[in-house]
GROMACS .gro file of C-alpha atoms in nm:
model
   85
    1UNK     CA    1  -0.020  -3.762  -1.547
    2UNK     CA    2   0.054  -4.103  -1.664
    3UNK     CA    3   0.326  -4.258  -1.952
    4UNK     CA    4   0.099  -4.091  -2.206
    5UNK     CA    5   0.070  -3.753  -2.024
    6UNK     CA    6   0.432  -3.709  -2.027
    7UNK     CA    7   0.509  -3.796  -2.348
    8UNK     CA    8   0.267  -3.532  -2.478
    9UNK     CA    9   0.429  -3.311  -2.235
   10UNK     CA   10   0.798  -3.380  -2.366
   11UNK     CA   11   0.638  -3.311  -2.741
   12UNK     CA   12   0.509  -3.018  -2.689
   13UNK     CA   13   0.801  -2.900  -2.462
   14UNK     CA   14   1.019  -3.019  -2.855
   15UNK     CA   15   0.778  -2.819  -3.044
   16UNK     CA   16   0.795  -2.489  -2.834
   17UNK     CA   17   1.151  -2.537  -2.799
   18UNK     CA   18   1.171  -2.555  -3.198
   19UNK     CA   19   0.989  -2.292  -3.246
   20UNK     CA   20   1.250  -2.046  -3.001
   21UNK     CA   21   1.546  -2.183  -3.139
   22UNK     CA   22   1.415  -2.074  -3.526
   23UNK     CA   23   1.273  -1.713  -3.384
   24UNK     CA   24   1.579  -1.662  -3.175
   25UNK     CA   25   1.808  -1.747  -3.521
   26UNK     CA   26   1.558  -1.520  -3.701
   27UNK     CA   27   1.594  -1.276  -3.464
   28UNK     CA   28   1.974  -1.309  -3.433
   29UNK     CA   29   2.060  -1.286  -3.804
   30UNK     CA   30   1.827  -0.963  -3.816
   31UNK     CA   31   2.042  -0.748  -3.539
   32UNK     CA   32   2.412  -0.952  -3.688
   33UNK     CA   33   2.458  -1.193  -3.393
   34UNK     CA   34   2.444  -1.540  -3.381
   35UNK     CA   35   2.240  -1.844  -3.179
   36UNK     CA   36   2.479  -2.106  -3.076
   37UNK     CA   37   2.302  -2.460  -2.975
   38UNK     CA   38   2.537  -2.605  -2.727
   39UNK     CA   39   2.633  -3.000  -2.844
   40UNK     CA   40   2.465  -3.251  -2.667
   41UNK     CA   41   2.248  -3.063  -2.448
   42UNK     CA   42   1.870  -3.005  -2.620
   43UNK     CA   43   1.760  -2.723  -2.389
   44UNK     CA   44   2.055  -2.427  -2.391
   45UNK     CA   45   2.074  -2.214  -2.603
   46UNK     CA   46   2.355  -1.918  -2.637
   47UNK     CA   47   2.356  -1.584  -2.867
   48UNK     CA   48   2.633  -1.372  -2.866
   49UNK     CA   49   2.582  -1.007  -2.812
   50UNK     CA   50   2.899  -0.826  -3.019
   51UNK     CA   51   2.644  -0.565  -3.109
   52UNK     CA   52   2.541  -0.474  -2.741
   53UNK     CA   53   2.738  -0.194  -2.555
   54UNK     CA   54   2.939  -0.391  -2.218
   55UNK     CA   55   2.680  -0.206  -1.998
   56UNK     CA   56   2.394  -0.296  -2.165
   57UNK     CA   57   2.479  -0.662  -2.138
   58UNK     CA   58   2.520  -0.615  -1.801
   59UNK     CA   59   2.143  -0.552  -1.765
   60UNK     CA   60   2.069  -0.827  -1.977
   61UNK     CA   61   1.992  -1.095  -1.748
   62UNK     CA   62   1.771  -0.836  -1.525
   63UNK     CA   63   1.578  -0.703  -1.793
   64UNK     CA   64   1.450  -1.061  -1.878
   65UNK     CA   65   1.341  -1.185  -1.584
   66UNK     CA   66   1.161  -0.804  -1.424
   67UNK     CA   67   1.030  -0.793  -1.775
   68UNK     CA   68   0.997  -1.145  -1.858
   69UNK     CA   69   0.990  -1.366  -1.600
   70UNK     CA   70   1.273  -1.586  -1.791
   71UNK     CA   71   1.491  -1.749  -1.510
   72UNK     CA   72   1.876  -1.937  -1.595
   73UNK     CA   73   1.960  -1.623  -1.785
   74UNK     CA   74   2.367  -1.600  -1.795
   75UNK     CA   75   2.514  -1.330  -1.914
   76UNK     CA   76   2.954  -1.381  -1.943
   77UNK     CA   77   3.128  -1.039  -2.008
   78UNK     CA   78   3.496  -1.023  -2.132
   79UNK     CA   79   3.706  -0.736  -2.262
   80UNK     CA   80   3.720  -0.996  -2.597
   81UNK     CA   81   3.345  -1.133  -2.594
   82UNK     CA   82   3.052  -1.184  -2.411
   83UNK     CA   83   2.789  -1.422  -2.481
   84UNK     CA   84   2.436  -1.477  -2.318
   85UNK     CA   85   2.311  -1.848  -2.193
   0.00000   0.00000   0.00000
């Protein structure tokens, strides 16, 4: 891959990673939640889920990856809040 190979890599791993953050904010502000971007790390991202029954949360992290095939999915579920990262 080379110096050169990479660094087109790690641009085009900014650019894609752009483009989910402003979809997922989109997205977010259309259904009333909101995208968190955790402070100092540039690749998690969180959205909270107020509007989501408890048991559909629950499924959350299943539906994504059977459906999806997206992996690291964490969904947190309090009586108070529950957030997905």
């Amino acid at each position: 891959m080379g110096k050169k190979g990479l660094q087109k890599m790690m641009e085009e791993r900014n650019q894609v990673y752009n483009l989910l953050v402003e979809k997922m904010k989109e997205f977010a502000a259309e259904i009333g939640e909101e995208i968190v971007e955790p402070e100092g790390n540039g690749i998690s991202l969180a959205m909270s889920l107020s509007t989501l029954p408890i048991e559909e949360c629950k499924k959350l992290g299943g539906i994504l990856f059977s459906r999806y095939k997206v992996t690291g999915t964490r969904v947190i579920v309090s009586d108070e809040f529950w957030i997905s990262l």
